[in-house]
Amino acid sequence: SRLNRNGVLDAPPFELLECLSLAGAVHHATGGLFDPTVQPLWAAYAQAAAQRQVPDAQVIEAARALTGWAGVSLASGRVSLRPGMALTLNGIAQGYIADRIAGLLAAEGLQDILIDTGDFRALGQQPQGGAWPVALAQGGTVALTSRALATSAPLGTFFDAAGTLGHILDPRTGLTAAPRWRGVSISSGSAALADGLST
């Protein structure tokens, strides 16, 4: 919140730096499709939706001008944003938190646990044996043993009464991502990575 408000954060916590570094790696791996700097776009859609409207092309373009991962500067002592920018970590933070919780529990010697932060991280398997069966909202189950699973649903949250303008935004155009699928699920050894890639 302070980083978005002030555009700079001195002495950032290690966890924020680690999460932002991973977000940058996912950004580069996806050719820029995963972009935490879409917060100004998200805010433009949310403000328009509160008035039962859709942002016009001029509003979208003005918000899009405030995006771009190149405007984020990461250093151990400071994180800064280009003026007017803001970040959203909604596409990666739940997975990152699941990984952190898994690390803390494993360090205490715990095993055979399923962590659910909206994304899933399995330590080991079920205590009685066998993989953890994780049900997908879109149907079916995925068996997890010492792995993570994240699902993104393009229309899981939407900005219009018709339910056609989803919350996942395309940073290249500023428009909502076309809902080609009801959901995209990714399994990985890292919940943060699965979270970012599913988004």
N, C-alpha and C. Protein backbone atom coordinates (compact mmCIF):
# COMPACT_ATOMS: atom_id res chain seq x y z
N SER A 1 0.83 -1.20 0.00
CA SER A 1 0.00 0.00 0.00
C SER A 1 0.87 1.25 0.00
N ARG A 2 1.92 1.25 0.82
CA ARG A 2 2.81 2.43 0.86
C ARG A 2 3.54 2.61 -0.47
N LEU A 3 3.97 1.51 -1.07
CA LEU A 3 4.65 1.59 -2.36
C LEU A 3 3.72 2.19 -3.41
N ASN A 4 2.49 1.73 -3.46
CA ASN A 4 1.54 2.29 -4.44
C ASN A 4 1.22 3.75 -4.14
N ARG A 5 1.09 4.08 -2.87
CA ARG A 5 0.75 5.46 -2.48
C ARG A 5 1.89 6.43 -2.77
N ASN A 6 3.11 6.03 -2.40
CA ASN A 6 4.25 6.95 -2.47
C ASN A 6 5.12 6.76 -3.71
N GLY A 7 4.98 5.62 -4.39
CA GLY A 7 5.81 5.34 -5.55
C GLY A 7 7.20 4.86 -5.21
N VAL A 8 7.49 4.76 -3.92
CA VAL A 8 8.81 4.29 -3.48
C VAL A 8 8.67 3.65 -2.10
N LEU A 9 9.47 2.64 -1.86
CA LEU A 9 9.50 1.99 -0.56
C LEU A 9 10.95 1.70 -0.22
N ASP A 10 11.46 2.39 0.81
CA ASP A 10 12.83 2.15 1.27
C ASP A 10 12.83 0.97 2.23
N ALA A 11 13.96 0.27 2.27
CA ALA A 11 14.14 -0.90 3.14
C ALA A 11 12.96 -1.87 3.02
N PRO A 12 12.64 -2.32 1.79
CA PRO A 12 11.51 -3.22 1.62
C PRO A 12 11.77 -4.57 2.29
N PRO A 13 10.73 -5.20 2.82
CA PRO A 13 10.93 -6.52 3.43
C PRO A 13 11.39 -7.53 2.39
N PHE A 14 12.17 -8.48 2.85
CA PHE A 14 12.69 -9.53 1.97
C PHE A 14 11.57 -10.21 1.20
N GLU A 15 10.45 -10.50 1.88
CA GLU A 15 9.34 -11.22 1.24
C GLU A 15 8.79 -10.44 0.04
N LEU A 16 8.69 -9.13 0.16
CA LEU A 16 8.20 -8.32 -0.95
C LEU A 16 9.19 -8.37 -2.12
N LEU A 17 10.47 -8.23 -1.82
CA LEU A 17 11.48 -8.32 -2.87
C LEU A 17 11.45 -9.67 -3.57
N GLU A 18 11.31 -10.72 -2.79
CA GLU A 18 11.28 -12.06 -3.37
C GLU A 18 10.05 -12.24 -4.25
N CYS A 19 8.90 -11.79 -3.78
CA CYS A 19 7.66 -11.90 -4.55
C CYS A 19 7.75 -11.07 -5.83
N LEU A 20 8.26 -9.85 -5.74
CA LEU A 20 8.40 -9.00 -6.92
C LEU A 20 9.42 -9.55 -7.90
N SER A 21 10.48 -10.15 -7.41
CA SER A 21 11.47 -10.77 -8.29
C SER A 21 10.85 -11.92 -9.07
N LEU A 22 10.07 -12.74 -8.38
CA LEU A 22 9.37 -13.83 -9.05
C LEU A 22 8.36 -13.28 -10.05
N ALA A 23 7.65 -12.22 -9.67
CA ALA A 23 6.69 -11.60 -10.59
C ALA A 23 7.40 -11.12 -11.85
N GLY A 24 8.58 -10.54 -11.70
CA GLY A 24 9.36 -10.11 -12.85
C GLY A 24 9.77 -11.27 -13.73
N ALA A 25 10.15 -12.38 -13.12
CA ALA A 25 10.53 -13.57 -13.90
C ALA A 25 9.33 -14.11 -14.68
N VAL A 26 8.16 -14.15 -14.05
CA VAL A 26 6.95 -14.63 -14.75
C VAL A 26 6.57 -13.64 -15.85
N HIS A 27 6.73 -12.36 -15.59
CA HIS A 27 6.46 -11.34 -16.60
C HIS A 27 7.31 -11.62 -17.85
N HIS A 28 8.60 -11.82 -17.65
CA HIS A 28 9.50 -12.07 -18.78
C HIS A 28 9.20 -13.40 -19.45
N ALA A 29 8.90 -14.45 -18.67
CA ALA A 29 8.62 -15.77 -19.24
C ALA A 29 7.34 -15.79 -20.07
N THR A 30 6.40 -14.90 -19.75
CA THR A 30 5.13 -14.86 -20.48
C THR A 30 5.12 -13.79 -21.57
N GLY A 31 6.26 -13.22 -21.87
CA GLY A 31 6.32 -12.17 -22.89
C GLY A 31 5.53 -10.94 -22.49
N GLY A 32 5.40 -10.70 -21.18
CA GLY A 32 4.70 -9.52 -20.69
C GLY A 32 3.22 -9.71 -20.43
N LEU A 33 2.68 -10.89 -20.69
CA LEU A 33 1.24 -11.10 -20.46
C LEU A 33 0.89 -11.08 -18.97
N PHE A 34 1.79 -11.55 -18.14
CA PHE A 34 1.60 -11.41 -16.69
C PHE A 34 2.28 -10.10 -16.31
N ASP A 35 1.50 -9.14 -15.83
CA ASP A 35 2.06 -7.82 -15.54
C ASP A 35 1.38 -7.22 -14.31
N PRO A 36 2.05 -7.25 -13.15
CA PRO A 36 1.47 -6.69 -11.94
C PRO A 36 1.24 -5.18 -11.98
N THR A 37 1.73 -4.50 -13.01
CA THR A 37 1.53 -3.06 -13.10
C THR A 37 0.17 -2.69 -13.69
N VAL A 38 -0.71 -3.67 -13.90
CA VAL A 38 -2.04 -3.37 -14.46
C VAL A 38 -2.99 -2.74 -13.44
N GLN A 39 -2.53 -2.46 -12.24
CA GLN A 39 -3.41 -1.90 -11.21
C GLN A 39 -4.15 -0.64 -11.68
N PRO A 40 -3.52 0.32 -12.39
CA PRO A 40 -4.29 1.47 -12.87
C PRO A 40 -5.43 1.07 -13.81
N LEU A 41 -5.21 0.05 -14.62
CA LEU A 41 -6.28 -0.45 -15.49
C LEU A 41 -7.40 -1.05 -14.67
N TRP A 42 -7.00 -1.89 -13.69
CA TRP A 42 -8.00 -2.53 -12.83
C TRP A 42 -8.84 -1.46 -12.12
N ALA A 43 -8.19 -0.42 -11.63
CA ALA A 43 -8.90 0.66 -10.95
C ALA A 43 -9.85 1.38 -11.90
N ALA A 44 -9.44 1.58 -13.15
CA ALA A 44 -10.32 2.24 -14.13
C ALA A 44 -11.57 1.40 -14.38
N TYR A 45 -11.40 0.09 -14.51
CA TYR A 45 -12.56 -0.79 -14.71
C TYR A 45 -13.45 -0.82 -13.48
N ALA A 46 -12.83 -0.89 -12.30
CA ALA A 46 -13.61 -0.95 -11.05
C ALA A 46 -14.40 0.34 -10.84
N GLN A 47 -13.78 1.48 -11.11
CA GLN A 47 -14.49 2.76 -10.94
C GLN A 47 -15.65 2.87 -11.91
N ALA A 48 -15.45 2.46 -13.15
CA ALA A 48 -16.53 2.49 -14.14
C ALA A 48 -17.64 1.52 -13.73
N ALA A 49 -17.27 0.33 -13.26
CA ALA A 49 -18.27 -0.67 -12.87
C ALA A 49 -19.12 -0.17 -11.71
N ALA A 50 -18.52 0.59 -10.79
CA ALA A 50 -19.28 1.15 -9.66
C ALA A 50 -20.38 2.08 -10.15
N GLN A 51 -20.20 2.63 -11.34
CA GLN A 51 -21.21 3.52 -11.93
C GLN A 51 -22.01 2.80 -13.02
N ARG A 52 -21.87 1.45 -13.05
CA ARG A 52 -22.54 0.60 -14.03
C ARG A 52 -22.19 1.01 -15.46
N GLN A 53 -20.92 1.29 -15.65
CA GLN A 53 -20.42 1.67 -16.96
C GLN A 53 -19.18 0.85 -17.29
N VAL A 54 -18.69 1.04 -18.49
CA VAL A 54 -17.45 0.44 -18.95
C VAL A 54 -16.52 1.61 -19.29
N PRO A 55 -15.26 1.55 -18.91
CA PRO A 55 -14.37 2.67 -19.23
C PRO A 55 -14.25 2.84 -20.75
N ASP A 56 -14.23 4.09 -21.19
CA ASP A 56 -14.11 4.33 -22.62
C ASP A 56 -12.64 4.19 -23.04
N ALA A 57 -12.41 4.23 -24.34
CA ALA A 57 -11.07 3.99 -24.89
C ALA A 57 -10.05 5.00 -24.37
N GLN A 58 -10.47 6.23 -24.15
CA GLN A 58 -9.54 7.26 -23.67
C GLN A 58 -9.11 6.96 -22.22
N VAL A 59 -10.04 6.55 -21.40
CA VAL A 59 -9.72 6.19 -20.00
C VAL A 59 -8.80 4.98 -19.97
N ILE A 60 -9.11 3.99 -20.79
CA ILE A 60 -8.28 2.78 -20.85
C ILE A 60 -6.87 3.13 -21.30
N GLU A 61 -6.74 3.95 -22.31
CA GLU A 61 -5.42 4.31 -22.81
C GLU A 61 -4.63 5.12 -21.79
N ALA A 62 -5.31 6.01 -21.06
CA ALA A 62 -4.63 6.80 -20.02
C ALA A 62 -4.12 5.87 -18.91
N ALA A 63 -4.93 4.89 -18.53
CA ALA A 63 -4.50 3.93 -17.50
C ALA A 63 -3.38 3.04 -18.02
N ARG A 64 -3.49 2.62 -19.27
CA ARG A 64 -2.46 1.75 -19.85
C ARG A 64 -1.11 2.47 -19.94
N ALA A 65 -1.13 3.77 -20.10
CA ALA A 65 0.11 4.55 -20.14
C ALA A 65 0.85 4.50 -18.81
N LEU A 66 0.15 4.12 -17.74
CA LEU A 66 0.75 4.03 -16.41
C LEU A 66 1.19 2.61 -16.08
N THR A 67 1.23 1.73 -17.07
CA THR A 67 1.63 0.35 -16.84
C THR A 67 2.97 0.07 -17.50
N GLY A 68 3.50 -1.10 -17.24
CA GLY A 68 4.76 -1.54 -17.86
C GLY A 68 5.80 -1.91 -16.82
N TRP A 69 6.21 -3.16 -16.84
CA TRP A 69 7.16 -3.67 -15.84
C TRP A 69 8.48 -2.91 -15.86
N ALA A 70 8.83 -2.31 -17.00
CA ALA A 70 10.08 -1.55 -17.08
C ALA A 70 10.06 -0.35 -16.14
N GLY A 71 8.89 0.06 -15.68
CA GLY A 71 8.77 1.18 -14.75
C GLY A 71 8.96 0.80 -13.30
N VAL A 72 9.25 -0.49 -13.04
CA VAL A 72 9.49 -0.98 -11.67
C VAL A 72 10.99 -1.13 -11.47
N SER A 73 11.51 -0.54 -10.42
CA SER A 73 12.93 -0.66 -10.09
C SER A 73 13.08 -1.40 -8.77
N LEU A 74 13.79 -2.52 -8.81
CA LEU A 74 14.00 -3.36 -7.62
C LEU A 74 15.46 -3.33 -7.20
N ALA A 75 15.69 -3.01 -5.94
CA ALA A 75 17.02 -3.11 -5.34
C ALA A 75 16.83 -3.53 -3.90
N SER A 76 17.86 -4.07 -3.29
CA SER A 76 17.71 -4.58 -1.92
C SER A 76 17.28 -3.49 -0.94
N GLY A 77 17.68 -2.25 -1.19
CA GLY A 77 17.35 -1.17 -0.27
C GLY A 77 16.16 -0.32 -0.67
N ARG A 78 15.63 -0.54 -1.89
CA ARG A 78 14.54 0.33 -2.34
C ARG A 78 13.80 -0.29 -3.53
N VAL A 79 12.49 -0.13 -3.50
CA VAL A 79 11.64 -0.46 -4.65
C VAL A 79 10.98 0.85 -5.05
N SER A 80 11.00 1.13 -6.35
CA SER A 80 10.35 2.36 -6.80
C SER A 80 9.56 2.10 -8.09
N LEU A 81 8.57 2.96 -8.29
CA LEU A 81 7.70 2.88 -9.47
C LEU A 81 7.79 4.20 -10.22
N ARG A 82 7.63 4.12 -11.54
CA ARG A 82 7.52 5.33 -12.34
C ARG A 82 6.30 6.11 -11.85
N PRO A 83 6.34 7.45 -11.86
CA PRO A 83 5.22 8.25 -11.34
C PRO A 83 3.87 7.83 -11.93
N GLY A 84 2.88 7.69 -11.04
CA GLY A 84 1.53 7.33 -11.44
C GLY A 84 1.26 5.84 -11.48
N MET A 85 2.31 5.03 -11.41
CA MET A 85 2.14 3.59 -11.47
C MET A 85 1.65 3.03 -10.14
N ALA A 86 1.12 1.81 -10.19
CA ALA A 86 0.73 1.07 -8.99
C ALA A 86 0.77 -0.42 -9.34
N LEU A 87 1.00 -1.23 -8.34
CA LEU A 87 1.08 -2.69 -8.52
C LEU A 87 -0.13 -3.38 -7.90
N THR A 88 -0.48 -4.51 -8.49
CA THR A 88 -1.39 -5.46 -7.86
C THR A 88 -0.67 -6.80 -7.82
N LEU A 89 -0.66 -7.42 -6.68
CA LEU A 89 -0.03 -8.73 -6.55
C LEU A 89 -1.07 -9.84 -6.46
N ASN A 90 -2.32 -9.53 -6.84
CA ASN A 90 -3.39 -10.52 -6.77
C ASN A 90 -3.12 -11.75 -7.62
N GLY A 91 -2.33 -11.62 -8.67
CA GLY A 91 -2.07 -12.75 -9.55
C GLY A 91 -0.94 -13.64 -9.11
N ILE A 92 -0.30 -13.34 -7.97
CA ILE A 92 0.85 -14.14 -7.55
C ILE A 92 0.96 -14.28 -6.03
N ALA A 93 0.37 -13.36 -5.28
CA ALA A 93 0.58 -13.32 -3.84
C ALA A 93 -0.03 -14.51 -3.10
N GLN A 94 -1.21 -14.98 -3.52
CA GLN A 94 -1.80 -16.13 -2.82
C GLN A 94 -0.88 -17.34 -2.92
N GLY A 95 -0.32 -17.56 -4.10
CA GLY A 95 0.62 -18.66 -4.26
C GLY A 95 1.89 -18.45 -3.46
N TYR A 96 2.40 -17.23 -3.47
CA TYR A 96 3.60 -16.92 -2.71
C TYR A 96 3.38 -17.18 -1.22
N ILE A 97 2.23 -16.76 -0.72
CA ILE A 97 1.91 -16.97 0.70
C ILE A 97 1.81 -18.46 1.01
N ALA A 98 1.20 -19.23 0.11
CA ALA A 98 1.12 -20.68 0.32
C ALA A 98 2.51 -21.29 0.40
N ASP A 99 3.42 -20.85 -0.46
CA ASP A 99 4.80 -21.35 -0.42
C ASP A 99 5.49 -20.98 0.89
N ARG A 100 5.29 -19.75 1.34
CA ARG A 100 5.91 -19.31 2.60
C ARG A 100 5.38 -20.13 3.78
N ILE A 101 4.07 -20.34 3.81
CA ILE A 101 3.48 -21.16 4.88
C ILE A 101 4.05 -22.57 4.84
N ALA A 102 4.16 -23.13 3.63
CA ALA A 102 4.72 -24.48 3.49
C ALA A 102 6.15 -24.53 4.03
N GLY A 103 6.93 -23.50 3.73
CA GLY A 103 8.31 -23.45 4.23
C GLY A 103 8.37 -23.38 5.75
N LEU A 104 7.50 -22.56 6.34
CA LEU A 104 7.46 -22.43 7.80
C LEU A 104 7.05 -23.74 8.46
N LEU A 105 6.02 -24.39 7.91
CA LEU A 105 5.55 -25.66 8.50
C LEU A 105 6.59 -26.76 8.34
N ALA A 106 7.22 -26.83 7.16
CA ALA A 106 8.26 -27.84 6.94
C ALA A 106 9.44 -27.62 7.89
N ALA A 107 9.79 -26.36 8.15
CA ALA A 107 10.90 -26.06 9.06
C ALA A 107 10.60 -26.51 10.48
N GLU A 108 9.31 -26.61 10.82
CA GLU A 108 8.90 -27.10 12.14
C GLU A 108 8.76 -28.62 12.17
N GLY A 109 9.09 -29.27 11.04
CA GLY A 109 9.05 -30.72 10.98
C GLY A 109 7.69 -31.28 10.59
N LEU A 110 6.77 -30.43 10.20
CA LEU A 110 5.45 -30.92 9.81
C LEU A 110 5.49 -31.41 8.37
N GLN A 111 4.65 -32.40 8.10
CA GLN A 111 4.58 -32.96 6.76
C GLN A 111 3.16 -33.47 6.53
N ASP A 112 2.89 -33.86 5.31
CA ASP A 112 1.56 -34.37 4.95
C ASP A 112 0.46 -33.38 5.30
N ILE A 113 0.58 -32.19 4.71
CA ILE A 113 -0.36 -31.09 4.96
C ILE A 113 -0.77 -30.50 3.62
N LEU A 114 -2.04 -30.09 3.51
CA LEU A 114 -2.51 -29.37 2.34
C LEU A 114 -2.84 -27.95 2.76
N ILE A 115 -2.21 -26.99 2.12
CA ILE A 115 -2.40 -25.57 2.42
C ILE A 115 -3.31 -25.00 1.34
N ASP A 116 -4.35 -24.29 1.76
CA ASP A 116 -5.31 -23.68 0.82
C ASP A 116 -5.40 -22.19 1.09
N THR A 117 -4.82 -21.39 0.20
CA THR A 117 -4.92 -19.93 0.28
C THR A 117 -5.75 -19.40 -0.89
N GLY A 118 -6.51 -20.29 -1.51
CA GLY A 118 -7.14 -20.00 -2.79
C GLY A 118 -6.33 -20.69 -3.87
N ASP A 119 -5.03 -20.85 -3.64
CA ASP A 119 -4.14 -21.72 -4.39
C ASP A 119 -3.74 -22.81 -3.41
N PHE A 120 -3.29 -23.94 -3.93
CA PHE A 120 -3.00 -25.09 -3.07
C PHE A 120 -1.52 -25.44 -3.10
N ARG A 121 -1.02 -25.83 -1.93
CA ARG A 121 0.36 -26.29 -1.81
C ARG A 121 0.35 -27.51 -0.91
N ALA A 122 0.73 -28.64 -1.48
CA ALA A 122 0.75 -29.89 -0.72
C ALA A 122 2.16 -30.17 -0.23
N LEU A 123 2.27 -30.42 1.07
CA LEU A 123 3.49 -30.97 1.65
C LEU A 123 3.22 -32.46 1.80
N GLY A 124 3.97 -33.25 1.09
CA GLY A 124 3.74 -34.69 1.19
C GLY A 124 2.40 -35.10 0.61
N GLN A 125 1.76 -36.03 1.31
CA GLN A 125 0.49 -36.57 0.85
C GLN A 125 -0.50 -36.60 2.01
N GLN A 126 -1.66 -37.20 1.81
CA GLN A 126 -2.64 -37.31 2.90
C GLN A 126 -2.04 -38.16 4.02
N PRO A 127 -2.34 -37.84 5.28
CA PRO A 127 -1.76 -38.61 6.39
C PRO A 127 -2.07 -40.11 6.31
N GLN A 128 -3.24 -40.46 5.78
CA GLN A 128 -3.59 -41.88 5.67
C GLN A 128 -3.04 -42.50 4.38
N GLY A 129 -2.31 -41.71 3.61
CA GLY A 129 -1.70 -42.20 2.37
C GLY A 129 -2.45 -41.74 1.14
N GLY A 130 -1.73 -41.62 0.06
CA GLY A 130 -2.32 -41.20 -1.21
C GLY A 130 -2.27 -39.70 -1.41
N ALA A 131 -2.40 -39.31 -2.65
CA ALA A 131 -2.34 -37.90 -3.00
C ALA A 131 -3.55 -37.14 -2.47
N TRP A 132 -3.38 -35.83 -2.30
CA TRP A 132 -4.50 -34.95 -1.93
C TRP A 132 -5.37 -34.74 -3.16
N PRO A 133 -6.67 -35.06 -3.10
CA PRO A 133 -7.54 -34.79 -4.24
C PRO A 133 -8.08 -33.35 -4.15
N VAL A 134 -7.68 -32.52 -5.08
CA VAL A 134 -8.12 -31.12 -5.08
C VAL A 134 -9.17 -30.97 -6.19
N ALA A 135 -10.38 -30.58 -5.80
CA ALA A 135 -11.47 -30.41 -6.76
C ALA A 135 -11.34 -29.05 -7.44
N LEU A 136 -11.49 -29.04 -8.74
CA LEU A 136 -11.48 -27.80 -9.52
C LEU A 136 -12.90 -27.27 -9.63
N ALA A 137 -13.07 -25.98 -9.49
CA ALA A 137 -14.40 -25.37 -9.61
C ALA A 137 -14.98 -25.61 -11.00
N GLN A 138 -14.13 -25.75 -12.00
CA GLN A 138 -14.59 -25.96 -13.36
C GLN A 138 -14.90 -27.43 -13.65
N GLY A 139 -14.68 -28.28 -12.66
CA GLY A 139 -14.95 -29.71 -12.82
C GLY A 139 -13.67 -30.52 -12.79
N GLY A 140 -13.77 -31.72 -12.28
CA GLY A 140 -12.63 -32.61 -12.20
C GLY A 140 -11.81 -32.39 -10.94
N THR A 141 -10.84 -33.27 -10.74
CA THR A 141 -9.94 -33.16 -9.60
C THR A 141 -8.50 -33.34 -10.07
N VAL A 142 -7.59 -32.82 -9.28
CA VAL A 142 -6.16 -32.98 -9.53
C VAL A 142 -5.55 -33.59 -8.28
N ALA A 143 -4.76 -34.64 -8.44
CA ALA A 143 -4.10 -35.30 -7.32
C ALA A 143 -2.77 -34.61 -7.05
N LEU A 144 -2.59 -34.13 -5.82
CA LEU A 144 -1.36 -33.42 -5.46
C LEU A 144 -0.57 -34.18 -4.41
N THR A 145 0.69 -34.38 -4.68
CA THR A 145 1.64 -34.90 -3.71
C THR A 145 2.90 -34.04 -3.84
N SER A 146 3.23 -33.31 -2.79
CA SER A 146 4.42 -32.44 -2.78
C SER A 146 4.46 -31.52 -4.00
N ARG A 147 3.32 -30.93 -4.32
CA ARG A 147 3.21 -30.00 -5.45
C ARG A 147 2.20 -28.92 -5.12
N ALA A 148 2.11 -27.97 -6.02
CA ALA A 148 1.16 -26.86 -5.87
C ALA A 148 0.22 -26.84 -7.06
N LEU A 149 -0.91 -26.18 -6.87
CA LEU A 149 -1.90 -26.03 -7.93
C LEU A 149 -2.56 -24.66 -7.80
N ALA A 150 -2.64 -23.95 -8.92
CA ALA A 150 -3.33 -22.65 -8.94
C ALA A 150 -4.26 -22.64 -10.14
N THR A 151 -5.41 -22.01 -9.96
CA THR A 151 -6.39 -21.88 -11.04
C THR A 151 -6.80 -20.42 -11.16
N SER A 152 -6.85 -19.94 -12.39
CA SER A 152 -7.39 -18.62 -12.68
C SER A 152 -8.60 -18.80 -13.57
N ALA A 153 -9.67 -18.10 -13.22
CA ALA A 153 -10.90 -18.14 -14.00
C ALA A 153 -11.15 -16.75 -14.56
N PRO A 154 -11.08 -16.58 -15.88
CA PRO A 154 -11.25 -15.25 -16.47
C PRO A 154 -12.52 -14.53 -16.04
N LEU A 155 -13.58 -15.28 -15.80
CA LEU A 155 -14.83 -14.65 -15.37
C LEU A 155 -15.13 -14.94 -13.90
N GLY A 156 -14.09 -15.24 -13.12
CA GLY A 156 -14.27 -15.47 -11.69
C GLY A 156 -14.78 -14.22 -10.99
N THR A 157 -14.34 -13.07 -11.45
CA THR A 157 -14.82 -11.75 -11.02
C THR A 157 -15.02 -10.96 -12.29
N PHE A 158 -16.09 -10.19 -12.36
CA PHE A 158 -16.32 -9.43 -13.59
C PHE A 158 -16.75 -8.01 -13.28
N PHE A 159 -16.64 -7.17 -14.29
CA PHE A 159 -16.88 -5.73 -14.14
C PHE A 159 -18.22 -5.26 -14.71
N ASP A 160 -19.02 -6.17 -15.25
CA ASP A 160 -20.29 -5.75 -15.85
C ASP A 160 -21.42 -6.67 -15.40
N ALA A 161 -22.65 -6.16 -15.49
CA ALA A 161 -23.82 -6.92 -15.04
C ALA A 161 -24.03 -8.19 -15.87
N ALA A 162 -23.62 -8.16 -17.13
CA ALA A 162 -23.79 -9.32 -18.00
C ALA A 162 -22.77 -10.43 -17.69
N GLY A 163 -21.72 -10.10 -16.92
CA GLY A 163 -20.71 -11.10 -16.58
C GLY A 163 -19.81 -11.46 -17.75
N THR A 164 -19.53 -10.49 -18.63
CA THR A 164 -18.69 -10.77 -19.79
C THR A 164 -17.32 -10.09 -19.75
N LEU A 165 -17.16 -9.10 -18.86
CA LEU A 165 -15.88 -8.40 -18.75
C LEU A 165 -15.16 -8.88 -17.49
N GLY A 166 -14.27 -9.84 -17.67
CA GLY A 166 -13.58 -10.43 -16.53
C GLY A 166 -12.46 -9.59 -15.97
N HIS A 167 -11.99 -10.00 -14.80
CA HIS A 167 -11.00 -9.23 -14.05
C HIS A 167 -9.56 -9.43 -14.50
N ILE A 168 -9.31 -10.39 -15.38
CA ILE A 168 -7.94 -10.59 -15.86
C ILE A 168 -7.77 -9.71 -17.09
N LEU A 169 -6.80 -8.82 -17.01
CA LEU A 169 -6.62 -7.78 -18.03
C LEU A 169 -5.42 -8.07 -18.92
N ASP A 170 -5.55 -7.74 -20.19
CA ASP A 170 -4.46 -7.91 -21.14
C ASP A 170 -3.64 -6.62 -21.15
N PRO A 171 -2.41 -6.64 -20.65
CA PRO A 171 -1.63 -5.41 -20.56
C PRO A 171 -1.27 -4.82 -21.93
N ARG A 172 -1.33 -5.64 -22.97
CA ARG A 172 -0.99 -5.13 -24.31
C ARG A 172 -2.06 -4.20 -24.85
N THR A 173 -3.32 -4.47 -24.50
CA THR A 173 -4.44 -3.71 -25.06
C THR A 173 -5.18 -2.89 -24.02
N GLY A 174 -5.07 -3.28 -22.75
CA GLY A 174 -5.85 -2.63 -21.70
C GLY A 174 -7.25 -3.18 -21.60
N LEU A 175 -7.59 -4.16 -22.41
CA LEU A 175 -8.92 -4.74 -22.40
C LEU A 175 -8.94 -5.99 -21.52
N THR A 176 -10.14 -6.42 -21.17
CA THR A 176 -10.24 -7.66 -20.39
C THR A 176 -9.86 -8.82 -21.29
N ALA A 177 -9.20 -9.81 -20.71
CA ALA A 177 -8.75 -10.97 -21.48
C ALA A 177 -9.96 -11.74 -21.99
N ALA A 178 -9.88 -12.20 -23.23
CA ALA A 178 -10.97 -12.98 -23.81
C ALA A 178 -11.13 -14.27 -23.01
N PRO A 179 -12.36 -14.58 -22.55
CA PRO A 179 -12.57 -15.79 -21.74
C PRO A 179 -12.68 -17.04 -22.63
N ARG A 180 -11.54 -17.49 -23.14
CA ARG A 180 -11.54 -18.68 -24.00
C ARG A 180 -11.83 -19.95 -23.21
N TRP A 181 -11.48 -19.93 -21.91
CA TRP A 181 -11.68 -21.10 -21.06
C TRP A 181 -12.37 -20.66 -19.78
N ARG A 182 -13.06 -21.58 -19.12
CA ARG A 182 -13.67 -21.27 -17.83
C ARG A 182 -12.61 -21.14 -16.75
N GLY A 183 -11.50 -21.83 -16.93
CA GLY A 183 -10.42 -21.76 -15.96
C GLY A 183 -9.15 -22.33 -16.55
N VAL A 184 -8.02 -21.88 -16.02
CA VAL A 184 -6.71 -22.40 -16.39
C VAL A 184 -6.03 -22.82 -15.10
N SER A 185 -5.65 -24.09 -15.03
CA SER A 185 -4.98 -24.61 -13.83
C SER A 185 -3.55 -25.00 -14.18
N ILE A 186 -2.64 -24.64 -13.29
CA ILE A 186 -1.22 -24.97 -13.46
C ILE A 186 -0.75 -25.67 -12.19
N SER A 187 -0.02 -26.76 -12.36
CA SER A 187 0.61 -27.44 -11.24
C SER A 187 2.11 -27.26 -11.36
N SER A 188 2.74 -27.01 -10.22
CA SER A 188 4.18 -26.73 -10.20
C SER A 188 4.72 -27.08 -8.82
N GLY A 189 6.00 -27.11 -8.68
CA GLY A 189 6.61 -27.27 -7.37
C GLY A 189 6.46 -26.02 -6.52
N SER A 190 6.15 -24.89 -7.16
CA SER A 190 5.98 -23.60 -6.48
C SER A 190 4.56 -23.09 -6.71
N ALA A 191 3.85 -22.78 -5.63
CA ALA A 191 2.50 -22.22 -5.75
C ALA A 191 2.54 -20.82 -6.35
N ALA A 192 3.57 -20.04 -6.03
CA ALA A 192 3.68 -18.70 -6.59
C ALA A 192 3.85 -18.76 -8.11
N LEU A 193 4.68 -19.65 -8.57
CA LEU A 193 4.90 -19.81 -10.00
C LEU A 193 3.61 -20.28 -10.68
N ALA A 194 2.94 -21.26 -10.09
CA ALA A 194 1.68 -21.74 -10.65
C ALA A 194 0.64 -20.63 -10.69
N ASP A 195 0.59 -19.82 -9.64
CA ASP A 195 -0.35 -18.70 -9.55
C ASP A 195 -0.11 -17.70 -10.67
N GLY A 196 1.13 -17.25 -10.81
CA GLY A 196 1.47 -16.29 -11.85
C GLY A 196 1.22 -16.83 -13.24
N LEU A 197 1.61 -18.07 -13.50
CA LEU A 197 1.43 -18.63 -14.83
C LEU A 197 -0.04 -18.89 -15.16
N SER A 198 -0.84 -19.28 -14.19
CA SER A 198 -2.27 -19.49 -14.47
C SER A 198 -2.94 -18.18 -14.81
N THR A 199 -2.53 -17.09 -14.15
CA THR A 199 -3.06 -15.76 -14.46
C THR A 199 -2.66 -15.36 -15.86
